[in-house]
CSV table of N, CA and C in Angstrom, one decimal:
chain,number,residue,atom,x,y,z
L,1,UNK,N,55.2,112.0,-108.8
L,1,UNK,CA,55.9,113.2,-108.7
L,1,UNK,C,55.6,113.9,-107.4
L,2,UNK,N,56.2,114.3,-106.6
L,2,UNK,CA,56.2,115.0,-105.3
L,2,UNK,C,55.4,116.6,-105.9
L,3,UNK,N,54.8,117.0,-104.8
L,3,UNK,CA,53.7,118.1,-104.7
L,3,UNK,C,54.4,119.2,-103.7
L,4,UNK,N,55.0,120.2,-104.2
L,4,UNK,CA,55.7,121.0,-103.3
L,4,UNK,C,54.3,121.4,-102.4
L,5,UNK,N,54.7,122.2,-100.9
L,5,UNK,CA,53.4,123.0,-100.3
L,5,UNK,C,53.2,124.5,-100.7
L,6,UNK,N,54.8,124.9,-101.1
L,6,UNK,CA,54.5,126.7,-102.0
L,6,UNK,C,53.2,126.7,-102.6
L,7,UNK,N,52.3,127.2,-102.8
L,7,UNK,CA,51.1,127.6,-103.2
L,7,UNK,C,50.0,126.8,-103.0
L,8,UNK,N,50.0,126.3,-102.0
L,8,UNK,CA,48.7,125.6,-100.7
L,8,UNK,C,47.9,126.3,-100.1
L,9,UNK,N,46.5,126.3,-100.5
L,9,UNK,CA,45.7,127.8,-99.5
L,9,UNK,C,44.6,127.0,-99.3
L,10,UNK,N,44.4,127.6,-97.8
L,10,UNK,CA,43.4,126.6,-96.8
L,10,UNK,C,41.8,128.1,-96.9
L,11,UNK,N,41.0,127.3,-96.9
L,11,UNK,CA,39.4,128.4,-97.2
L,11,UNK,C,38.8,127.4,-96.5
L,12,UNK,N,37.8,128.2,-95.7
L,12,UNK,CA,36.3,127.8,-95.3
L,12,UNK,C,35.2,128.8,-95.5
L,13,UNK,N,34.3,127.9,-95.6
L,13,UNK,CA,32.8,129.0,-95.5
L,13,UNK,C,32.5,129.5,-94.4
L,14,UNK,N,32.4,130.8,-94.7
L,14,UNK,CA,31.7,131.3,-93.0
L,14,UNK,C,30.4,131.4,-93.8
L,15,UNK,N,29.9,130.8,-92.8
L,15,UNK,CA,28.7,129.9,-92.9
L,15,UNK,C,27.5,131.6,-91.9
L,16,UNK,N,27.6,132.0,-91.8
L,16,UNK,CA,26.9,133.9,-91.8
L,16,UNK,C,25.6,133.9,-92.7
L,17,UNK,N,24.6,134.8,-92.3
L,17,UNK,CA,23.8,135.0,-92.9
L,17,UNK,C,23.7,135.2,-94.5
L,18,UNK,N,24.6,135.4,-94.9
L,18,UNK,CA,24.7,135.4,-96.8
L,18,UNK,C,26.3,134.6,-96.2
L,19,UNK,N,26.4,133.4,-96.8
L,19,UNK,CA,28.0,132.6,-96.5
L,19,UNK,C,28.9,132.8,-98.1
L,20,UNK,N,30.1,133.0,-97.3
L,20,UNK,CA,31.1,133.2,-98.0
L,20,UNK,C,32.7,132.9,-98.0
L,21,UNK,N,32.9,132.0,-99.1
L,21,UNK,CA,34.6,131.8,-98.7
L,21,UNK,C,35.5,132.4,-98.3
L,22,UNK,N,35.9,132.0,-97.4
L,22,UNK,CA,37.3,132.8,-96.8
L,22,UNK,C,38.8,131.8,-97.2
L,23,UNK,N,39.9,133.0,-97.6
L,23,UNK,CA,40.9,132.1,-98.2
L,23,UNK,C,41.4,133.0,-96.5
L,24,UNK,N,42.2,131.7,-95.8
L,24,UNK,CA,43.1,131.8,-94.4
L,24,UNK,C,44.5,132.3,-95.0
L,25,UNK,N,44.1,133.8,-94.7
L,25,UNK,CA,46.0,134.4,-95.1
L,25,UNK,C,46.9,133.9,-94.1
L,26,UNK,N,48.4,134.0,-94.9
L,26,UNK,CA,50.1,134.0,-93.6
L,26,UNK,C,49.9,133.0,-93.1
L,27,UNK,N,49.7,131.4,-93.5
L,27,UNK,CA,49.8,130.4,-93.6
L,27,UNK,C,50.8,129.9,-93.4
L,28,UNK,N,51.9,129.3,-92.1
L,28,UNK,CA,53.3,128.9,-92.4
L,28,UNK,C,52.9,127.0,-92.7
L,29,UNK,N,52.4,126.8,-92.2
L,29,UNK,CA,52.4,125.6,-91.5
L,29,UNK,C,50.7,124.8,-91.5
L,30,UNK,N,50.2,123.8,-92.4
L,30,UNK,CA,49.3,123.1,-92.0
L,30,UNK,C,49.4,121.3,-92.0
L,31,UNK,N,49.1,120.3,-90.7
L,31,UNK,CA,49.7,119.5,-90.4
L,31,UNK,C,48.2,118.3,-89.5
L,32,UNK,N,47.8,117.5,-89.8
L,32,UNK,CA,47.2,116.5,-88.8
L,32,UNK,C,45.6,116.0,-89.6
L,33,UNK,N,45.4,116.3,-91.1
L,33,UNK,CA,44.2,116.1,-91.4
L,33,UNK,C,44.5,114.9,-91.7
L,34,UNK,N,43.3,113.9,-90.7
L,34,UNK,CA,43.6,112.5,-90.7
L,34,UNK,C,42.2,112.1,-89.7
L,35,UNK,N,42.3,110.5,-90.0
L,35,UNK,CA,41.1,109.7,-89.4
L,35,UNK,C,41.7,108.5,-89.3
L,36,UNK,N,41.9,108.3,-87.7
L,36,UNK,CA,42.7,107.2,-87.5
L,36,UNK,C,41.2,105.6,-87.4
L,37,UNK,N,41.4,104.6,-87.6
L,37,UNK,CA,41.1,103.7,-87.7
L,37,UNK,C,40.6,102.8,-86.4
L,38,UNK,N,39.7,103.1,-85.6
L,38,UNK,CA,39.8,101.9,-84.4
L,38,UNK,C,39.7,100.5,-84.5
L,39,UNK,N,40.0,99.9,-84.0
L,39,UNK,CA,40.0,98.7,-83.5
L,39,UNK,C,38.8,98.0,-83.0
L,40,UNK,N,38.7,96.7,-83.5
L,40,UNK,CA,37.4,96.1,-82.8
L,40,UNK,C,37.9,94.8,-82.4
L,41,UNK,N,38.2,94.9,-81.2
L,41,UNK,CA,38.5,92.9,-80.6
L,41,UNK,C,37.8,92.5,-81.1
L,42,UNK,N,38.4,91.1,-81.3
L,42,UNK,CA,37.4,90.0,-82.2
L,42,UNK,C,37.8,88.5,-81.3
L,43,UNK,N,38.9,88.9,-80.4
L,43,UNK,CA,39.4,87.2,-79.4
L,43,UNK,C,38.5,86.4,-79.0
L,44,UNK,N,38.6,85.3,-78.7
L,44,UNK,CA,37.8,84.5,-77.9
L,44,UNK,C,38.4,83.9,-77.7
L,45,UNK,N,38.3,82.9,-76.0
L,45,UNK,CA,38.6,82.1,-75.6
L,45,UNK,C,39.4,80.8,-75.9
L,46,UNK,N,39.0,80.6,-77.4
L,46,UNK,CA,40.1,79.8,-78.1
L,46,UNK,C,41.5,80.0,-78.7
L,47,UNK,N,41.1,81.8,-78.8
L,47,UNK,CA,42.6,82.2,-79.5
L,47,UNK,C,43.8,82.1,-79.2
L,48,UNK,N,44.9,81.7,-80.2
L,48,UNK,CA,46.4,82.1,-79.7
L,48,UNK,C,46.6,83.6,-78.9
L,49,UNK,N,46.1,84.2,-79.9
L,49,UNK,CA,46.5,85.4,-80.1
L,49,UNK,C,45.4,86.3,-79.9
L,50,UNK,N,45.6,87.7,-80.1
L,50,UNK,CA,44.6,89.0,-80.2
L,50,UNK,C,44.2,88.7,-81.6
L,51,UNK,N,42.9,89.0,-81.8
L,51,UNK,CA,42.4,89.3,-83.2
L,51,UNK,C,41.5,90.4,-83.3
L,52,UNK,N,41.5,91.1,-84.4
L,52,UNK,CA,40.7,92.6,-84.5
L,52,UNK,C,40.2,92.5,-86.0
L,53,UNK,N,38.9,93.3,-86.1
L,53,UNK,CA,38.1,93.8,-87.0
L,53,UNK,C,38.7,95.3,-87.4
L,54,UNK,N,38.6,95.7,-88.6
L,54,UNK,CA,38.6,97.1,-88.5
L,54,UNK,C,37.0,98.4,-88.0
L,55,UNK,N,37.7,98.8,-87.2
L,55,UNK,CA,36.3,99.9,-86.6
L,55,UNK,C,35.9,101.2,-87.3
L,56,UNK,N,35.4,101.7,-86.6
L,56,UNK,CA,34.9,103.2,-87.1
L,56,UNK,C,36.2,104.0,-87.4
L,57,UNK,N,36.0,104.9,-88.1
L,57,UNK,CA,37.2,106.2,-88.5
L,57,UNK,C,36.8,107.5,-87.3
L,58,UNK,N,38.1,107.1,-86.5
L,58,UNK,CA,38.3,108.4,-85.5
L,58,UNK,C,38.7,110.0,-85.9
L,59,UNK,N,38.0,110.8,-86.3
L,59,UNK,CA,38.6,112.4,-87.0
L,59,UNK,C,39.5,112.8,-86.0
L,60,UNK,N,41.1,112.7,-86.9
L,60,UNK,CA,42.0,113.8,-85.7
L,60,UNK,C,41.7,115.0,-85.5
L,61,UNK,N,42.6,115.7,-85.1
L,61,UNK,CA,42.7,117.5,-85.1
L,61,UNK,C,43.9,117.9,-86.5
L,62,UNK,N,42.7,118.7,-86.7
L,62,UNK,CA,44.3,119.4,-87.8
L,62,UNK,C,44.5,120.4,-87.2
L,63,UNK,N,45.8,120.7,-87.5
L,63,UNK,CA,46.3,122.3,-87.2
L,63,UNK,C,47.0,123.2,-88.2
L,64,UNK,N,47.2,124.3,-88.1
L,64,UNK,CA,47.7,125.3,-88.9
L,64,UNK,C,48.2,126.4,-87.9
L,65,UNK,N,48.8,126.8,-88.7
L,65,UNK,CA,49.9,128.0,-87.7
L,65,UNK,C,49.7,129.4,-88.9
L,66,UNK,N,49.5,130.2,-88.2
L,66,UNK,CA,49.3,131.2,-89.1
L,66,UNK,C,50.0,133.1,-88.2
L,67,UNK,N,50.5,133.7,-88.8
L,67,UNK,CA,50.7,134.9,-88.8
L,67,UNK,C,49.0,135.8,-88.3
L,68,UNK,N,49.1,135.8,-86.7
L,68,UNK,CA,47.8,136.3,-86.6
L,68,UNK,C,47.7,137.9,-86.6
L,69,UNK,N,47.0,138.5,-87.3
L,69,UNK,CA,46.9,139.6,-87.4
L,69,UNK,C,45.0,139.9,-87.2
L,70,UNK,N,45.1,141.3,-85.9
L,70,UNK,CA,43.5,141.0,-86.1
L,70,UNK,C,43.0,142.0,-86.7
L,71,UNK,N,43.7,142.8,-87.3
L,71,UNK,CA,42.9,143.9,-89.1
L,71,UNK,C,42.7,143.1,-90.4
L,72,UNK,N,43.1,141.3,-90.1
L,72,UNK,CA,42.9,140.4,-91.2
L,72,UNK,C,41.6,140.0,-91.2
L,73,UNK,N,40.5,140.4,-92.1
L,73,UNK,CA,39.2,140.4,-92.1
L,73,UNK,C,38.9,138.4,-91.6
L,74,UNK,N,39.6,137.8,-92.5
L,74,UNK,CA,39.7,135.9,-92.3
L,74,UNK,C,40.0,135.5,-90.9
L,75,UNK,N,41.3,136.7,-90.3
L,75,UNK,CA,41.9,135.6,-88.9
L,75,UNK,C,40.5,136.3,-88.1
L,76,UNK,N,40.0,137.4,-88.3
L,76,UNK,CA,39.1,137.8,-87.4
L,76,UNK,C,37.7,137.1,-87.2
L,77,UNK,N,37.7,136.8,-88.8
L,77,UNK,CA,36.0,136.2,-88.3
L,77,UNK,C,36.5,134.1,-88.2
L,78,UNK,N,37.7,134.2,-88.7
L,78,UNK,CA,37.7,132.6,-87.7
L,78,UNK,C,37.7,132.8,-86.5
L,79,UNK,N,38.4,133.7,-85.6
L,79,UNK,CA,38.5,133.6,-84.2
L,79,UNK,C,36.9,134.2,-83.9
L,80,UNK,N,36.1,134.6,-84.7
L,80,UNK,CA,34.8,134.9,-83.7
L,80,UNK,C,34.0,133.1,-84.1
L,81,UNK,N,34.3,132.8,-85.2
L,81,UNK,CA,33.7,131.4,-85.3
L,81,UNK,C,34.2,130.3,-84.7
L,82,UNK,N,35.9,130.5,-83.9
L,82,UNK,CA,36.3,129.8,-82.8
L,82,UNK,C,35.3,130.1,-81.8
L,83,UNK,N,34.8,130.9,-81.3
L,83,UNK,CA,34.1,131.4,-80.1
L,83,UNK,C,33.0,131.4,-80.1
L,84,UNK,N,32.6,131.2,-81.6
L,84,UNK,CA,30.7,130.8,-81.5
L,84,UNK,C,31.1,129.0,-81.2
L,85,UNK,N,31.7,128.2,-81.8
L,85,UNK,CA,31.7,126.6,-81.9
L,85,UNK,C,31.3,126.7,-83.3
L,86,UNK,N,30.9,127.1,-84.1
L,86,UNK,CA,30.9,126.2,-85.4
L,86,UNK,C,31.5,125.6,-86.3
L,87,UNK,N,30.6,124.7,-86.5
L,87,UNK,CA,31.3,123.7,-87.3
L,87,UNK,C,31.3,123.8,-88.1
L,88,UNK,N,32.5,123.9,-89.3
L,88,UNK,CA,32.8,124.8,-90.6
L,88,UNK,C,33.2,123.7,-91.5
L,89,UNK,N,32.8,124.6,-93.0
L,89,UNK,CA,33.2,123.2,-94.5
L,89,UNK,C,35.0,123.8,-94.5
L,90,UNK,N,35.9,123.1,-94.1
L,90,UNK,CA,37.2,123.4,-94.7
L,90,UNK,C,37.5,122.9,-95.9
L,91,UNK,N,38.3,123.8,-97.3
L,91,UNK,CA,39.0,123.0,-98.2
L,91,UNK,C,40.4,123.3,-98.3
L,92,UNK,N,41.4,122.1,-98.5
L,92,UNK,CA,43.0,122.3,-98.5
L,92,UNK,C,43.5,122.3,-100.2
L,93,UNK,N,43.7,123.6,-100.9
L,93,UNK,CA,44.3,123.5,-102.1
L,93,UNK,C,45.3,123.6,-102.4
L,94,UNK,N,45.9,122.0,-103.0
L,94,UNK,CA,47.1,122.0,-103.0
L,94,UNK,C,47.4,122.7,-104.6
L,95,UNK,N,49.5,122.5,-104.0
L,95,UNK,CA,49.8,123.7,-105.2
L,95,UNK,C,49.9,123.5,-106.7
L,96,UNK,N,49.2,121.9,-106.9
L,96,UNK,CA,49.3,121.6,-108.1
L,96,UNK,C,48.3,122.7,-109.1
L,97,UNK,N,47.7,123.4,-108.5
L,97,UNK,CA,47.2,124.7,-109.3
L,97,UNK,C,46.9,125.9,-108.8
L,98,UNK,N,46.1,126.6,-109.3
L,98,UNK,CA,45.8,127.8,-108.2
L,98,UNK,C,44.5,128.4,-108.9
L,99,UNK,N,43.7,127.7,-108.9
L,99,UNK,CA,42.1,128.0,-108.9
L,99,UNK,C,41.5,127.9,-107.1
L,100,UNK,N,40.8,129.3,-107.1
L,100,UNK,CA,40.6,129.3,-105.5
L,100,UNK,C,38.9,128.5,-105.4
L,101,UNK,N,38.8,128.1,-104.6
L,101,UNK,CA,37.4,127.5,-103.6
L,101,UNK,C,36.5,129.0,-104.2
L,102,UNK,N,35.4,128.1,-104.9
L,102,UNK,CA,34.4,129.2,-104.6
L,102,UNK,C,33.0,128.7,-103.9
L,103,UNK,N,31.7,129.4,-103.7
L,103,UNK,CA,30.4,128.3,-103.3
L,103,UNK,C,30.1,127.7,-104.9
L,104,UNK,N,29.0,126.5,-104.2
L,104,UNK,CA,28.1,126.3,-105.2
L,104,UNK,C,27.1,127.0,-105.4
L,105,UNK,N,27.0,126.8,-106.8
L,105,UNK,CA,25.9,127.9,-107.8
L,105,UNK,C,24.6,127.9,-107.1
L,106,UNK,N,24.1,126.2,-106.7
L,106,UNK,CA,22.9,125.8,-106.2
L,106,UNK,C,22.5,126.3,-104.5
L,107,UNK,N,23.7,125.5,-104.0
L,107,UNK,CA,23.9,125.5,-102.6
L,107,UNK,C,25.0,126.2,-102.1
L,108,UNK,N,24.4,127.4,-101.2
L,108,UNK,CA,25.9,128.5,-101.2
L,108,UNK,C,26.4,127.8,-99.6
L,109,UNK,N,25.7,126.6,-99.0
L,109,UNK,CA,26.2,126.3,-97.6
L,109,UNK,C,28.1,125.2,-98.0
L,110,UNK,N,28.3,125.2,-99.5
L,110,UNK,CA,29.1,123.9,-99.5
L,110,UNK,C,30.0,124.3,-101.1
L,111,UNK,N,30.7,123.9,-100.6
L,111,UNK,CA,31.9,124.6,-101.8
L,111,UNK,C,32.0,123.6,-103.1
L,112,UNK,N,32.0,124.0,-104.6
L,112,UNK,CA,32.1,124.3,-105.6
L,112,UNK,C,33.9,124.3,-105.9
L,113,UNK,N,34.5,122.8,-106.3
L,113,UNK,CA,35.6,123.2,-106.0
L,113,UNK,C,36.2,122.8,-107.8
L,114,UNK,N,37.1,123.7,-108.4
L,114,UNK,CA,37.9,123.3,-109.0
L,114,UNK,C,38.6,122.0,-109.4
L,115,UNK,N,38.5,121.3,-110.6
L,115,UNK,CA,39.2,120.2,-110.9
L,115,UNK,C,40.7,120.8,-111.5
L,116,UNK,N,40.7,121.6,-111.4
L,116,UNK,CA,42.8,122.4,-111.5
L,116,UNK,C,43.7,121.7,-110.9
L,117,UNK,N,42.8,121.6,-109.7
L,117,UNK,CA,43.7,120.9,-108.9
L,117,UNK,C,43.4,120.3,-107.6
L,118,UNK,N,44.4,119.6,-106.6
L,118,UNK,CA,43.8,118.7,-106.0
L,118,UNK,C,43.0,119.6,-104.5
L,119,UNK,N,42.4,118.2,-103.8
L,119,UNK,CA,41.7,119.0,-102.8
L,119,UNK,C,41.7,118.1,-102.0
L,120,UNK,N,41.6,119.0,-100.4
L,120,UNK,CA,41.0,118.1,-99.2
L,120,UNK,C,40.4,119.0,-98.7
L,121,UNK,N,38.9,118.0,-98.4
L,121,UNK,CA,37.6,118.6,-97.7
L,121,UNK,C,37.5,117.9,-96.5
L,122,UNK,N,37.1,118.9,-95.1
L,122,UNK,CA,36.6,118.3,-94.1
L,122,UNK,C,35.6,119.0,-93.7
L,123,UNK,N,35.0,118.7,-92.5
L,123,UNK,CA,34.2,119.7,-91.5
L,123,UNK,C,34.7,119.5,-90.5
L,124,UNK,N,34.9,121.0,-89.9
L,124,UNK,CA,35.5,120.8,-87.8
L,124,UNK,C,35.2,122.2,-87.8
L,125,UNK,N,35.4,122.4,-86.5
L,125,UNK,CA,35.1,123.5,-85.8
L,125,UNK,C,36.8,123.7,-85.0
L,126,UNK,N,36.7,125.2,-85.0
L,126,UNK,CA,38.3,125.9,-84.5
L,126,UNK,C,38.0,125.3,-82.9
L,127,UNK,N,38.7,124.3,-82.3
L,127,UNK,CA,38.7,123.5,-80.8
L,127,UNK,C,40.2,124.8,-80.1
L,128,UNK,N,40.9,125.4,-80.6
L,128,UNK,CA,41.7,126.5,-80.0
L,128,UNK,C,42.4,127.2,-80.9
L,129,UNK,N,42.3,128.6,-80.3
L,129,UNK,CA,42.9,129.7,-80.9
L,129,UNK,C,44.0,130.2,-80.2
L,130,UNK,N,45.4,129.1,-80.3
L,130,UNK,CA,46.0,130.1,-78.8
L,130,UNK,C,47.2,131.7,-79.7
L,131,UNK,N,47.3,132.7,-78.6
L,131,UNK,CA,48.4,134.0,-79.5
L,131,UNK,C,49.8,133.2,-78.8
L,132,UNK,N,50.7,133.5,-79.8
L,132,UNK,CA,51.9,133.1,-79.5
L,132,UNK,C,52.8,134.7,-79.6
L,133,UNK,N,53.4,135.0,-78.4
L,133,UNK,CA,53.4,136.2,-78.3
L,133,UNK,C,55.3,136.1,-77.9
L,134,UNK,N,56.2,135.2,-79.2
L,134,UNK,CA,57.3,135.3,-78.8
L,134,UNK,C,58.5,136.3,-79.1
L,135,UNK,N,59.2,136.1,-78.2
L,135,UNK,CA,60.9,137.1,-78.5
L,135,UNK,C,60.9,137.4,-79.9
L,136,UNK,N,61.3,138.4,-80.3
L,136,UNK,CA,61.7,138.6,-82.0
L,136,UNK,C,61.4,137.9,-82.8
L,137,UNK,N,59.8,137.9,-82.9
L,137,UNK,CA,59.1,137.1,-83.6
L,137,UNK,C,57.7,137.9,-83.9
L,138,UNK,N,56.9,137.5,-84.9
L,138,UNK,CA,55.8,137.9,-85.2
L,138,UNK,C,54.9,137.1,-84.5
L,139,UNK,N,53.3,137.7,-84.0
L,139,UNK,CA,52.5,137.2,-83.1
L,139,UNK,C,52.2,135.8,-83.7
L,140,UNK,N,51.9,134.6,-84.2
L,140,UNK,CA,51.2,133.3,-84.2
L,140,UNK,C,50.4,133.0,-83.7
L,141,UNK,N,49.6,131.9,-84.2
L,141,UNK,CA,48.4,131.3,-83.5
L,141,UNK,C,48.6,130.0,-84.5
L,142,UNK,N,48.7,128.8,-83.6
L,142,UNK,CA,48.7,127.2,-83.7
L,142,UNK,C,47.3,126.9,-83.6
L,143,UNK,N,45.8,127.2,-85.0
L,143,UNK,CA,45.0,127.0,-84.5
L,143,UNK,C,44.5,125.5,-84.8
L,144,UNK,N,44.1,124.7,-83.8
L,144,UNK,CA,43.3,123.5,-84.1
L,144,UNK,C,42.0,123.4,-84.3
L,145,UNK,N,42.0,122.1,-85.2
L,145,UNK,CA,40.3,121.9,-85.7
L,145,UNK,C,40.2,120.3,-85.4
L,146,UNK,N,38.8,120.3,-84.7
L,146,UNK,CA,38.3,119.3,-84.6
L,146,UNK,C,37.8,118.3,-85.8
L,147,UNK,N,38.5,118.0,-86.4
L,147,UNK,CA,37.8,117.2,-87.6
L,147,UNK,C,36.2,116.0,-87.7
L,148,UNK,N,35.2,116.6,-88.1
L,148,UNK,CA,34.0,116.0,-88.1
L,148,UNK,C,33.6,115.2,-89.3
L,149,UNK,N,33.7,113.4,-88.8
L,149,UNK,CA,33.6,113.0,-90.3
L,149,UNK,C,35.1,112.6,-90.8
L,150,UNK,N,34.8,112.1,-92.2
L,150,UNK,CA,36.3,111.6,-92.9
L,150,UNK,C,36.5,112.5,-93.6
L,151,UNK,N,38.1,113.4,-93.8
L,151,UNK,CA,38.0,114.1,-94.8
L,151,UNK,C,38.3,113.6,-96.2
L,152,UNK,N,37.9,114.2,-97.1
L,152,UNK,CA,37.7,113.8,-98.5
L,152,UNK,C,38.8,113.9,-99.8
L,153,UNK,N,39.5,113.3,-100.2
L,153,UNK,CA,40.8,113.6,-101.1
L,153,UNK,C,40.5,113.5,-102.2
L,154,UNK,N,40.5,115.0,-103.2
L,154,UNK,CA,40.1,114.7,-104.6
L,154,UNK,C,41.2,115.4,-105.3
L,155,UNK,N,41.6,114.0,-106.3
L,155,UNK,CA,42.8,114.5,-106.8
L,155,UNK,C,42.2,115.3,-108.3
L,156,UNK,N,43.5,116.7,-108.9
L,156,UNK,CA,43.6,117.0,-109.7
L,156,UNK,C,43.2,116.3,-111.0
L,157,UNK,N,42.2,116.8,-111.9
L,157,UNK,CA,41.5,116.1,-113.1
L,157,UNK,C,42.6,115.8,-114.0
């Protein structure tokens, strides 16, 4: 059964002296969470052909496009944690439910996630925060994240 994206909400920990989830409001658009596969030649001199091993997992960039507003307590402290470099726990909750990200009980650096519904977990850090400042339009920011690591897919219990 197809998974509409209507009720999709992206959170990370700001990771701050007492850390705390942040749900990323005015969310149009999130698109690139992925880890491409390298390649490891394996030819030799005898071969017809090219031959390959499978390699390490390359982290893409994800992105999201968001309605930036900077009285939005979330777009404000990701764009100062664009500007420190840190590298943040992201979770993607899809709309198969709507139980939000909260911490763990134990460990408040790493999220405590709902089996409601499904999930993707990464770590990256905001690599750009650009304003999109067009014609009859609301301000935007296309921000990208460096994805660190494989992200993690846990489906709905």
């Amino acid at each position: 059964m197809a998974v509409k994206t209507k009720g999709t909400h992206l959170y990370f920990i700001n990771p701050d002296v007492t850390p705390e989830v942040i749900k990323v409001g005015a969310v149009n658009q999130i698109s690139g969470i992925n880890a491409s596969r390298d390649q490891i030649e394996t030819t030799d001199l005898d071969s017809d052909a090219h031959t390959y091993e499978a390699g390490l997992l390359s982290p893409g960039n994800a992105s999201f496009t968001i309605q930036f507003d900077p009285k939005n307590a979330g777009h404000k402290k990701l764009y100062d944690l664009y500007v420190s470099g840190s590298v943040l726990k992201w979770a993607l909750g899809w709309s198969d439910g709507t139980d939000a990200a909260v911490l763990d009980g134990v460990d408040n650096t790493i999220f405590d996630l709902p089996t409601t519904r499904s999930w993707i977990q990464f770590d990256g850090y905001a690599s750009d925060v650009p304003f999109d400042f067009s014609l009859n339009n609301v301000v935007t920011s296309t921000v990208a994240v460096q994805i660190s690591g494989f992200p993690q897919l846990t489906p709905k219990a």
